[in-house]
Amino acid sequence: MAGSIRVTMDVGADGVALITIFNPPVNALHPIIIQGLKEKYAEAMDRDDVKAIVLTGAAGKFCGGFDINVFTIVQETGDVSHLPDVSVELVSNTMEAGKKPSVAAIQGLALGGGLELTMGCHARIATPETQLGLPELTLGVMPGFGGTQRLPRLVGLPKAIEMMLQSKFITAKEGKERGLIDALCSPDELIKVARFWALEIANYRKPWTRSIDRTDKLGSLSEARTVLSMARQQAKKVAANLPQHQACLDVIEEGVLCGGQAGVLKEANVFKELVLAPTARSLVHVFFAQRSTTKVPGVTDIQLKPRQIRKVAVIGGGLMGSGIATALLVGNISVVLKEVNAQFLQRGQKTIAGNLEGLVKRGSLTKDKMNKAISLLKGALDYEDFKDVDMVIEAVIEKVPLKQSIFADLEKVCPPHCILASNTSTIDLNVVGEKTNAQDRIIGAHFFSPAHIMPLLEIVRTEKTSPQAILDLITVGKIIKKVPVVVGNCTGFAVNRTFFPYTQGAQLLVSLGIDLFRIDRLINSFGMPMGPFQLQDVAGYGVALAVKEIYAAAFGTRNFESGLVDLMAENGRQGKINGKGYYLYEKGAKPKPDPSIQPVIDEYRRRAKTMPGGKPVTLSDQDILEMVFFPVVNEACRVMDENVVIRASDLDIASVLGMGFPKYRGGLIFWADTVGASYICSKLSKWSETYGDFFKPSSYLEERAKSGRALGAPRVAQKDLTRSRM
């Protein structure tokens, strides 16, 4: 078992065998590790000089869980025999039922399969801040090494269900209060205390407890049934399209009714079914896709080193600028916020303070860190403080002359290494920077609103942007906990361009006589956070009206000209901003459909003249979903064809994190491939005959439909694609 992946065993003079997992960075349970654990445990059980066992992980981390790469092998082959038997053979039969006691010495983290290993031990000793959790449901599966059975027996049914169904982590300190951890100690004392406990159990001075046999925390049968029933109702509400939630509850219930061993056996079977189900395939795809967005040919593979970005200037303290500044401050980066006058500057600083307080209320920031963040902020009304900034992010309104004059000023006042970034969501970066000689430093840093919360950062490069600037912005993105996706320069970039038909398709359907609230309901039940009309209300109509002409110029005949938003604005509606849009917004209440918009809709339909024979069309729910999403897939095909994105999976991540496309469907392209290029192409062809070029299939889609190749399959060898075409 050569190399960095190994399991070692050292037997001390005290008769305790210390078994250690080595698999950096988080000691994941690779099949080699699992085999190593089985071998070392068998050896320890056989050796006369071993009285007890302590299990730990190397380099201050116990274990981050099962190696997810194995899931991809299982899903590609359809062969579950690639999954090693950990639950019964190792955890139940070897560790828990073994003739020598095991104690887990836990530091850093014990997650998923890692925590399940510890629950097969007879005691658990941990450092107070260690993170404990069973996040398997986020990958479409559930705990598969006995966790569904042992966790409820250690912490009680309600807490165990919360930890599993919400993938909630707890600290070891809380674990001790709940009964999951037996003792806490400092990292220096961890192994010593664990050895002591192991010997105490071996000598019957401390209880030799098998978690699977305990029932004291489960409560009475009727109590357990009530808890499970409430959990099922809650899961139906928040995870209606996710089968793993109900499956997990089924398995927990089996253990409550028929005993822990029966539960373990059912868990093993259901786990194998879930791994091969569409939801797990989708979520595992998203997991790996998210990790590959920062692999950028010609940037991250040429031995460049990122420069340190200590100080960033943000120009514009409006909603976006203040959100971007907040994200940077939380990432411990000094910020100079520039505004045009003292009143606007004060408002921006107030917004930032409010954002930070909001993060404290949500529990994602401590009071101390908030105060530290505020101390890193400086306001400015001129460029005096720009002489030593490492990066500038411009976040002013979408007006070309204004942006051009700002960038011309920045070139004069900023140091020559400073990166000049724009948060524009639509304007061509070559136009933004055309009055400068600093094109190699000009880059798009497109955040999504609210910028301090939304996780996506679109990094937009032109043909002249230097690899160093791209690498530095990727690094800043990681520091401020964003997922950076590098894209090419075009109208709308990757996300807004791909999704421009999303709202337009919905408006086209309304013009054909379909009820807009029905459209929103269907899109929401498909898994989007909200439908296109509610989304437009929330974003405000200003954005839609501002980009209307830009999209019309860029997309020609495939752009659906709709006057609906203009009519809404003329009617005194601004969306959520003034409480009146397609929906009515009252403080503390859910948005309510506003029936009084009917005259606006009637007028819109009268002007649009798209209803065949002036009569509303009849469409099924499936037709409506397809007419909204297939044009989006079609535009995504053009985005891939033009190499605006490096790989199809980048578009999947961008759609999930930027637009809220359901993660459990794997992202836009992954989902489209489950539907099939041929089916999508045939439907679009049919609609384009009736309704025009908005639905006309792209050449990329037609070619894939004909050849039978997946939409997401790369067209060229990845190594040949060194940069996106602009």
XYZ file of C-alpha atoms in Angstrom:
726
model
C 0.000 0.000 0.000
C 2.584 2.506 -1.194
C 2.178 6.226 -1.705
C 0.280 8.828 0.251
C -2.894 6.708 0.611
C -2.361 4.231 3.429
C -3.453 2.982 6.843
C -0.793 2.468 9.507
C -0.815 0.677 12.851
C 1.535 1.262 15.792
C 1.222 -0.823 18.937
C 2.406 0.925 22.110
C 3.881 -0.560 25.265
C 0.455 0.024 26.882
C -1.096 -2.554 24.511
C -3.084 0.028 22.508
C -2.933 -0.227 18.702
C -3.067 3.237 17.102
C -4.611 2.884 13.630
C -4.165 6.028 11.480
C -5.785 6.985 8.166
C -3.479 8.811 5.686
C -5.163 10.272 2.598
C -4.571 14.022 2.302
C -6.188 16.517 2.345
C -9.185 15.188 4.353
C -8.404 11.446 4.738
C -11.291 10.391 2.481
C -12.300 6.731 2.547
C -10.762 5.560 -0.722
C -11.181 1.785 -1.372
C -7.455 1.388 -0.488
C -8.151 2.993 2.914
C -11.149 0.742 3.524
C -9.146 -2.353 2.642
C -6.320 -1.094 4.870
C -8.708 -0.599 7.792
C -10.050 -4.137 7.393
C -6.500 -5.553 7.349
C -5.228 -3.517 10.310
C -8.319 -4.316 12.378
C -7.973 -8.043 11.604
C -4.307 -7.891 12.642
C -5.096 -6.003 15.857
C -7.806 -8.510 16.802
C -5.372 -11.428 16.229
C -2.358 -10.028 18.079
C -1.953 -11.049 21.704
C -0.064 -7.837 22.584
C -3.033 -5.650 21.565
C -5.641 -4.994 24.266
C -7.540 -2.118 22.633
C -7.610 0.066 19.515
C -7.575 3.831 18.911
C -8.664 4.980 15.436
C -7.579 8.416 14.179
C -6.752 10.446 11.051
C -3.449 12.042 10.084
C -2.580 15.758 9.947
C -5.261 17.020 12.331
C -8.256 15.696 10.398
C -10.134 12.520 11.271
C -11.953 11.783 7.999
C -13.971 13.774 5.452
C -16.100 10.790 4.377
C -16.320 8.289 1.540
C -14.344 8.980 -1.656
C -17.002 10.316 -4.043
C -14.925 9.369 -7.109
C -16.165 5.824 -6.494
C -19.754 7.033 -7.069
C -18.848 8.182 -10.577
C -17.384 4.738 -11.383
C -20.571 3.061 -10.094
C -22.777 5.479 -12.070
C -20.792 5.093 -15.290
C -20.759 1.283 -15.121
C -24.087 0.717 -13.345
C -22.181 -1.800 -11.211
C -22.690 -1.415 -7.442
C -20.060 -4.065 -6.712
C -17.532 -1.205 -6.931
C -18.916 -0.071 -3.555
C -16.868 -1.805 -0.830
C -18.763 -3.443 2.054
C -18.042 -1.055 4.891
C -21.301 -1.049 6.821
C -21.673 -4.734 7.713
C -18.205 -6.215 7.237
C -16.119 -3.411 8.749
C -18.260 -1.205 11.022
C -20.763 -3.760 12.388
C -18.882 -7.087 12.384
C -15.227 -6.078 12.796
C -15.274 -2.841 14.803
C -18.493 -2.770 16.823
C -18.819 -6.526 17.454
C -15.043 -7.010 17.764
C -13.512 -8.718 20.812
C -11.339 -5.643 21.535
C -12.716 -2.166 22.129
C -12.197 0.729 19.690
C -12.063 4.414 20.592
C -12.159 7.173 17.941
C -9.753 10.098 18.447
C -11.391 12.868 16.401
C -9.933 16.184 15.345
C -10.774 18.718 12.617
C -13.705 16.930 11.017
C -15.586 13.656 10.963
C -18.114 13.822 8.153
C -20.238 11.256 6.328
C -18.535 7.869 6.360
C -15.918 9.323 8.706
C -18.504 10.042 11.410
C -20.112 6.655 10.741
C -16.772 4.936 11.495
C -16.599 6.746 14.840
C -20.128 5.591 15.725
C -19.000 1.993 15.211
C -16.380 2.601 17.937
C -17.172 2.100 21.629
C -16.297 5.685 22.604
C -15.527 8.969 20.860
C -13.001 11.541 22.106
C -12.759 14.855 20.234
C -11.333 18.358 20.240
C -14.132 20.912 20.978
C -14.271 22.656 17.562
C -14.278 19.459 15.466
C -17.050 19.484 12.832
C -19.390 16.475 12.874
C -22.068 15.725 10.300
C -23.736 13.374 7.820
C -24.117 15.446 4.606
C -24.791 12.492 2.257
C -28.285 13.703 1.286
C -26.682 16.652 -0.541
C -25.321 14.060 -3.004
C -28.669 12.320 -3.524
C -27.837 9.354 -1.293
C -27.987 8.861 2.478
C -25.617 7.609 5.175
C -24.590 4.117 4.068
C -22.260 2.845 6.816
C -24.879 2.520 9.555
C -25.343 6.241 10.255
C -29.135 6.130 9.854
C -29.248 3.651 12.740
C -26.505 4.753 15.134
C -26.966 8.534 15.086
C -30.603 8.397 16.362
C -29.455 5.995 19.115
C -26.747 8.440 20.235
C -28.374 11.887 19.914
C -32.092 11.056 19.795
C -34.440 10.879 16.827
C -35.312 14.605 16.308
C -31.682 15.812 16.311
C -30.495 12.890 14.157
C -33.211 13.580 11.549
C -32.306 17.287 11.518
C -28.590 16.500 11.038
C -29.263 14.038 8.221
C -32.134 15.677 6.311
C -30.678 19.194 6.549
C -27.044 18.006 6.257
C -26.401 20.076 9.380
C -22.978 20.013 11.027
C -22.480 20.357 14.762
C -19.303 20.980 16.751
C -17.905 18.271 19.017
C -18.760 20.587 21.918
C -22.457 20.291 21.017
C -21.875 16.598 20.264
C -20.751 16.113 23.871
C -23.941 17.770 25.172
C -26.034 15.557 22.871
C -24.300 12.267 23.709
C -22.459 11.748 20.424
C -19.046 12.543 21.968
C -17.895 10.981 25.248
C -15.098 13.393 26.188
C -13.483 16.607 24.951
C -9.807 17.495 25.191
C -7.110 19.642 23.564
C -5.393 18.461 20.344
C -2.176 17.817 22.322
C -3.950 15.474 24.717
C -6.213 13.738 22.163
C -4.323 10.494 21.537
C -3.303 10.178 25.196
C -6.918 10.540 26.424
C -8.207 8.167 23.717
C -5.626 5.509 24.737
C -6.670 5.889 28.368
C -10.363 5.410 27.478
C -9.585 2.396 25.284
C -7.779 0.657 28.155
C -10.482 1.610 30.663
C -13.104 -0.044 28.425
C -10.885 -3.105 27.847
C -10.532 -3.455 31.638
C -14.294 -2.972 32.163
C -13.794 0.257 34.126
C -15.833 2.176 31.540
C -18.904 0.820 29.729
C -18.299 -1.234 26.570
C -21.206 0.255 24.599
C -22.361 -0.818 21.171
C -24.339 2.101 19.722
C -26.494 -0.184 17.556
C -27.927 -1.950 20.621
C -29.007 1.206 22.431
C -32.667 2.195 22.539
C -32.741 4.653 25.463
C -32.641 7.745 23.192
C -35.293 6.545 20.719
C -38.306 7.234 22.948
C -41.511 5.198 22.863
C -42.814 3.741 19.597
C -45.664 6.277 19.421
C -43.239 9.177 20.059
C -40.912 7.899 17.342
C -43.814 7.551 14.899
C -44.929 11.141 15.606
C -41.404 12.503 15.041
C -41.043 10.524 11.790
C -44.477 11.585 10.547
C -43.687 15.274 11.147
C -40.330 14.851 9.398
C -42.076 13.293 6.382
C -44.506 16.223 6.128
C -41.632 18.714 6.350
C -39.608 16.818 3.703
C -42.618 16.833 1.345
C -42.742 20.618 1.700
C -39.055 21.497 1.318
C -37.773 18.551 -0.744
C -40.723 17.420 -2.837
C -38.544 16.347 -5.770
C -35.809 14.656 -3.715
C -36.348 10.905 -3.168
C -33.427 10.491 -0.738
C -35.258 12.331 2.060
C -38.194 9.924 2.229
C -35.853 6.945 1.647
C -33.716 8.014 4.600
C -36.795 8.278 6.834
C -37.971 4.818 5.647
C -34.648 3.308 6.705
C -34.635 5.099 10.075
C -38.187 3.809 10.663
C -37.143 0.240 9.808
C -34.511 0.417 12.567
C -36.990 1.797 15.089
C -39.576 -0.896 14.329
C -37.372 -3.932 13.655
C -34.104 -3.165 15.459
C -30.788 -1.610 14.489
C -29.360 -4.632 12.644
C -32.427 -4.854 10.389
C -32.075 -1.111 9.772
C -28.404 -1.518 8.799
C -29.286 -4.201 6.219
C -32.111 -2.128 4.723
C -29.840 0.934 4.651
C -27.193 -0.954 2.636
C -29.773 -2.018 0.012
C -31.499 1.359 -0.310
C -28.121 3.129 -0.493
C -27.217 1.076 -3.593
C -30.535 1.971 -5.242
C -30.088 5.670 -4.521
C -26.523 5.839 -5.900
C -27.830 4.787 -9.329
C -30.943 7.018 -9.241
C -31.132 10.169 -11.438
C -30.979 12.526 -8.423
C -27.635 11.158 -7.195
C -26.218 11.165 -10.729
C -27.192 14.842 -11.049
C -25.887 15.922 -7.644
C -22.591 14.042 -8.010
C -22.168 15.704 -11.424
C -22.702 19.148 -9.833
C -20.259 18.290 -7.020
C -17.423 17.584 -9.478
C -18.460 20.297 -11.951
C -18.148 22.924 -9.221
C -14.618 21.775 -8.454
C -13.512 21.997 -12.073
C -14.531 25.627 -12.776
C -11.151 26.899 -11.572
C -9.217 24.698 -14.023
C -8.608 27.164 -16.830
C -6.325 26.066 -19.700
C -3.657 28.666 -20.421
C -4.122 30.221 -16.977
C -4.005 27.686 -14.156
C -1.737 25.173 -15.886
C 1.237 27.409 -16.797
C 2.958 27.720 -13.377
C 1.720 31.264 -12.756
C 1.477 32.310 -9.101
C -1.425 34.462 -7.917
C -0.455 37.885 -6.587
C -1.751 38.992 -3.213
C -4.724 41.328 -3.434
C -4.691 43.353 -0.213
C -6.702 46.411 -1.154
C -9.597 46.792 -3.595
C -11.451 49.950 -4.648
C -15.159 49.674 -5.456
C -16.669 52.472 -7.560
C -20.365 52.936 -6.882
C -22.079 52.292 -3.554
C -25.477 51.229 -4.875
C -27.013 47.793 -4.318
C -24.341 45.923 -6.321
C -21.340 48.013 -5.250
C -22.186 47.783 -1.559
C -22.820 44.035 -1.884
C -19.443 43.503 -3.604
C -17.709 45.629 -0.938
C -19.394 43.546 1.789
C -18.138 40.283 0.273
C -14.564 41.656 0.060
C -14.610 42.966 3.661
C -15.854 39.624 5.005
C -12.949 38.051 3.075
C -10.564 40.273 5.074
C -9.692 42.511 2.091
C -9.414 46.302 2.619
C -11.947 48.285 0.581
C -12.060 51.889 -0.632
C -15.661 52.737 -1.566
C -15.891 55.681 -3.982
C -19.036 57.672 -4.663
C -19.817 60.942 -6.453
C -21.031 62.847 -3.374
C -21.147 62.597 0.422
C -24.850 61.696 0.508
C -24.440 58.684 -1.821
C -21.275 57.621 -0.003
C -23.024 57.673 3.368
C -25.890 55.640 1.931
C -23.434 53.059 0.533
C -21.595 52.762 3.874
C -24.937 52.376 5.663
C -25.965 49.605 3.233
C -22.676 47.769 3.856
C -23.167 48.014 7.649
C -26.722 46.657 7.184
C -25.438 43.776 5.027
C -22.875 42.837 7.686
C -25.488 42.992 10.469
C -27.717 40.748 8.344
C -24.900 38.181 8.085
C -24.494 38.297 11.898
C -28.252 37.714 12.336
C -28.080 34.730 9.954
C -25.260 33.281 12.049
C -22.713 33.347 9.213
C -20.563 36.076 10.796
C -19.498 36.774 14.393
C -19.792 40.240 15.997
C -15.973 40.451 16.230
C -15.534 39.649 12.538
C -18.203 42.227 11.674
C -16.309 44.931 13.588
C -13.053 43.870 11.896
C -14.768 44.068 8.481
C -16.115 47.567 9.162
C -12.616 48.706 10.202
C -11.293 47.676 6.754
C -13.690 50.055 4.938
C -12.768 53.570 3.871
C -15.006 56.014 1.992
C -13.728 58.283 -0.797
C -15.048 61.062 -3.036
C -11.933 61.238 -5.243
C -9.121 59.000 -6.521
C -6.585 59.971 -3.813
C -6.707 56.522 -2.159
C -6.400 54.631 -5.469
C -2.620 55.021 -5.753
C -1.922 51.739 -3.903
C -4.931 49.563 -4.765
C -4.383 46.108 -6.279
C -7.770 45.939 -7.991
C -10.677 48.222 -8.848
C -14.221 46.938 -9.386
C -16.482 49.401 -11.185
C -20.161 48.966 -10.286
C -21.933 52.036 -11.715
C -25.064 52.147 -13.878
C -24.982 50.532 -17.345
C -24.004 53.650 -19.357
C -21.162 53.239 -21.843
C -19.779 56.860 -21.803
C -19.699 56.876 -17.976
C -17.841 53.572 -17.798
C -15.393 54.637 -20.495
C -14.489 57.871 -18.691
C -14.039 55.982 -15.380
C -11.661 53.469 -16.979
C -9.673 56.263 -18.656
C -9.285 57.904 -15.204
C -8.334 54.586 -13.557
C -5.484 54.014 -15.974
C -3.976 57.364 -14.870
C -4.450 57.065 -11.093
C -3.945 53.356 -10.316
C -0.573 51.582 -10.068
C 0.528 49.706 -13.239
C -0.109 46.250 -11.685
C -3.702 47.131 -10.686
C -6.481 44.985 -12.208
C -9.311 47.047 -13.702
C -12.579 45.120 -13.373
C -16.139 45.966 -14.359
C -19.288 44.483 -12.853
C -21.218 45.118 -16.081
C -23.785 42.442 -16.825
C -24.248 43.205 -20.519
C -21.817 45.755 -22.000
C -18.936 44.514 -24.176
C -15.688 44.889 -22.204
C -13.765 45.919 -25.328
C -16.093 48.931 -25.539
C -15.671 49.688 -21.806
C -11.867 49.763 -22.109
C -11.429 51.122 -25.625
C -10.220 54.553 -24.423
C -7.334 53.022 -22.427
C -4.024 51.339 -23.166
C -4.550 48.874 -20.329
C -6.593 46.185 -22.122
C -4.475 43.388 -20.660
C -5.659 44.404 -17.167
C -9.333 44.872 -18.058
C -11.610 42.057 -16.953
C -15.260 41.466 -16.083
C -16.145 40.649 -12.479
C -19.850 39.950 -12.829
C -21.459 39.359 -9.438
C -25.090 38.346 -8.975
C -27.428 40.252 -6.688
C -27.291 40.333 -3.670
C -23.512 40.136 -4.242
C -22.552 39.321 -0.641
C -24.858 36.263 -0.664
C -25.099 34.892 -4.230
C -22.248 32.397 -4.747
C -21.467 32.832 -8.460
C -18.751 35.097 -9.891
C -18.588 35.276 -13.696
C -15.041 36.215 -14.687
C -15.193 37.699 -18.182
C -12.024 37.814 -20.287
C -11.393 39.531 -23.576
C -8.806 38.419 -26.137
C -6.347 40.820 -24.491
C -6.925 40.027 -20.790
C -3.712 38.625 -19.313
C -3.620 35.154 -17.704
C -2.242 36.851 -14.549
C -5.315 39.091 -14.213
C -7.613 36.073 -14.663
C -5.693 34.019 -12.097
C -5.710 36.881 -9.571
C -9.479 37.333 -9.910
C -10.061 33.566 -9.571
C -8.012 33.723 -6.349
C -9.999 36.695 -5.006
C -13.196 34.801 -5.871
C -12.083 31.858 -3.746
C -11.039 34.124 -0.837
C -14.496 35.735 -0.757
C -16.117 32.273 -1.006
C -17.502 32.645 -4.524
C -17.472 29.994 -7.232
C -15.595 31.599 -10.145
C -16.563 30.622 -13.710
C -14.338 32.021 -16.487
C -16.285 33.016 -19.611
C -15.746 34.790 -22.907
C -16.796 38.325 -23.772
C -20.178 38.615 -25.526
C -23.559 40.236 -24.907
C -24.888 38.902 -21.597
C -21.788 36.709 -21.111
C -22.721 33.126 -20.136
C -25.623 33.316 -17.665
C -27.655 36.308 -18.838
C -27.144 35.362 -22.469
C -28.154 31.723 -21.947
C -31.227 32.737 -19.954
C -32.440 35.681 -22.044
C -35.074 33.375 -23.666
C -36.296 32.297 -20.186
C -38.362 35.431 -19.515
C -39.057 36.012 -23.204
C -40.461 32.479 -23.607
C -42.766 33.029 -20.641
C -43.943 36.362 -22.091
C -44.540 34.703 -25.460
C -46.750 32.121 -23.719
C -48.755 34.896 -22.009
C -49.256 36.550 -25.407
C -50.706 33.215 -26.607
C -53.304 33.279 -23.840
C -51.614 31.233 -21.093
C -52.168 32.411 -17.504
C -48.906 33.900 -16.206
C -49.512 32.661 -12.644
C -49.888 29.132 -13.987
C -46.506 29.512 -15.729
C -44.864 30.685 -12.488
C -46.407 27.804 -10.501
C -45.161 25.211 -13.007
C -41.639 26.655 -13.166
C -41.514 26.782 -9.376
C -42.647 23.158 -9.020
C -40.002 22.156 -11.611
C -37.505 23.357 -9.011
C -36.669 26.994 -9.814
C -36.740 29.246 -6.708
C -39.475 31.328 -8.348
C -41.142 31.691 -11.725
C -39.989 34.202 -14.395
C -42.675 36.790 -13.577
C -42.022 36.836 -9.836
C -38.294 36.964 -10.633
C -38.879 40.033 -12.800
C -40.831 41.656 -9.948
C -37.991 40.988 -7.507
C -35.237 42.200 -9.879
C -37.224 45.330 -10.740
C -38.316 46.375 -14.223
C -35.398 48.796 -14.687
C -33.057 45.926 -15.588
C -35.447 44.454 -18.171
C -36.065 47.841 -19.790
C -32.324 48.683 -19.819
C -31.255 45.490 -21.618
C -34.191 45.318 -24.014
C -32.495 47.227 -26.859
C -29.112 45.583 -26.227
C -30.669 42.114 -26.613
C -32.684 43.164 -29.661
C -29.499 44.392 -31.375
C -27.436 41.332 -30.398
C -29.899 38.500 -30.995
C -31.840 39.645 -34.050
C -34.774 37.506 -35.147
C -34.440 35.035 -32.268
C -35.195 37.868 -29.841
C -38.903 37.979 -28.902
C -40.011 41.615 -28.858
C -42.388 41.995 -25.914
C -44.018 45.190 -24.690
C -45.342 43.633 -21.468
C -42.872 45.262 -19.069
C -43.388 48.683 -20.706
C -47.144 48.314 -20.166
C -46.601 47.260 -16.540
C -44.418 50.350 -15.945
C -46.982 52.635 -17.644
C -49.574 51.170 -15.253
C -47.523 52.455 -12.281
C -46.072 49.058 -11.451
C -42.398 48.606 -10.557
C -42.450 45.141 -9.052
C -41.381 44.493 -5.476
C -39.799 47.979 -5.177
C -43.207 49.697 -4.932
C -45.147 46.621 -3.799
C -47.045 46.297 -7.086
C -46.029 44.104 -9.991
C -47.552 40.901 -11.318
C -47.860 40.167 -7.594
C -48.721 42.323 -4.586
C -45.986 42.645 -1.947
C -46.809 43.465 1.664
C -44.264 43.447 4.455
C -44.125 40.099 6.261
C -46.577 38.432 3.831
C -46.028 36.091 0.892
C -46.407 37.687 -2.563
C -50.023 37.390 -3.777
C -51.049 37.232 -7.446
C -52.669 40.555 -8.366
C -55.897 39.957 -10.325
C -56.077 43.670 -11.221
C -53.298 43.227 -13.822
C -55.796 41.546 -16.180
C -56.505 44.726 -18.202
C -52.711 45.146 -18.713
C -52.465 41.518 -19.913
C -55.478 41.962 -22.212
C -53.921 45.073 -23.767
C -50.574 43.247 -24.155
C -52.268 40.348 -25.976
C -54.232 42.747 -28.159
C -51.015 44.471 -29.270
C -48.956 41.269 -29.613
C -51.400 39.643 -32.082
C -49.801 36.208 -31.615
C -52.932 34.194 -30.703
C -53.889 31.972 -33.656
C -57.248 33.275 -34.896
C -57.349 35.589 -31.855
C -58.127 32.655 -29.551
C -56.009 31.471 -26.577
C -54.023 28.290 -27.234
C -54.421 25.163 -25.104
C -51.171 23.742 -23.736
C -50.337 20.956 -21.289
C -48.115 21.570 -18.252
C -45.296 19.744 -20.023
C -45.690 21.952 -23.138
C -45.354 25.070 -20.972
C -42.209 23.834 -19.212
C -40.646 22.855 -22.518
C -41.530 26.127 -24.247
C -39.810 28.039 -21.448
C -36.707 25.836 -21.007
C -35.947 24.445 -24.491
C -35.141 27.893 -25.970
C -32.771 28.372 -23.005
C -31.059 25.057 -23.844
C -30.919 26.183 -27.493
C -29.112 29.417 -26.558
C -26.775 27.430 -24.266
C -25.842 25.387 -27.364
C -24.801 28.602 -29.129
C -22.797 29.653 -26.058
C -20.942 26.310 -26.151
C -20.543 26.427 -29.927
C -18.848 29.838 -29.692
C -16.605 28.609 -26.841
C -17.928 31.308 -24.495
C -17.525 28.684 -21.746
C -14.580 26.323 -21.342
C -16.699 23.232 -20.748
C -20.408 22.346 -20.643
C -20.273 21.652 -16.903
C -19.270 25.315 -16.297
C -22.644 26.263 -17.762
C -24.311 23.728 -15.451
C -22.727 25.408 -12.423
C -23.484 28.890 -13.727
C -27.153 27.936 -14.234
C -27.421 26.429 -10.732
C -25.608 29.197 -8.850
C -26.562 32.173 -11.017
C -30.194 31.366 -11.898
C -31.214 28.824 -9.276
C -31.676 26.009 -11.817
C -32.379 22.926 -9.662
C -29.127 21.341 -8.518
C -30.823 17.953 -8.274
C -31.380 18.068 -12.060
C -27.618 18.457 -12.574
C -27.641 21.915 -14.167
C -29.062 23.043 -17.506
C -26.949 20.983 -19.970
C -26.858 17.838 -17.826
C -30.672 17.997 -17.548
C -31.030 18.644 -21.293
C -28.990 15.513 -21.995
C -31.375 13.464 -19.824
C -34.219 14.769 -22.028
C -32.234 14.202 -25.234
C -30.992 16.539 -27.981
C -33.122 14.833 -30.604
C -36.400 15.385 -28.685
C -35.539 19.022 -27.850
C -34.592 19.742 -31.465
C -37.772 18.206 -32.881
C -39.999 20.228 -30.509
C -38.184 23.492 -31.278
C -38.439 22.823 -35.038
C -42.185 22.284 -34.737
C -42.732 25.471 -32.695
C -40.498 27.557 -34.965
C -42.789 26.709 -37.902
C -45.749 28.081 -35.945
C -44.218 30.901 -33.868
C -41.050 31.949 -35.709
C -37.301 32.192 -35.142
C -37.455 32.490 -31.342
C -37.676 28.671 -31.350
C -35.407 27.954 -34.344
C -32.881 25.209 -33.412
C -29.208 26.229 -33.443
C -26.793 24.414 -35.769
C -25.003 22.937 -32.701
C -28.269 21.437 -31.410
C -29.189 20.109 -34.870
C -25.766 18.509 -35.270
C -25.947 16.841 -31.835
C -29.516 15.661 -32.461
C -28.395 14.089 -35.741
C -25.197 12.471 -34.455
C -26.697 11.269 -31.150
C -23.792 12.814 -29.202
C -24.552 14.367 -25.827
C -24.880 18.162 -25.774
C -22.310 18.263 -22.973
C -19.702 16.127 -24.791
C -16.682 18.258 -25.743
C -16.345 19.066 -29.438
C -12.547 19.262 -29.348
C -9.913 17.657 -27.142
C -9.768 19.697 -23.942
C -6.019 20.297 -24.282
C -6.562 22.042 -27.620
C -8.972 24.554 -26.126
C -6.572 27.031 -24.558
C -8.908 29.981 -24.352
C -12.493 30.902 -25.029
C -13.281 32.623 -28.291
C -14.490 36.120 -27.613
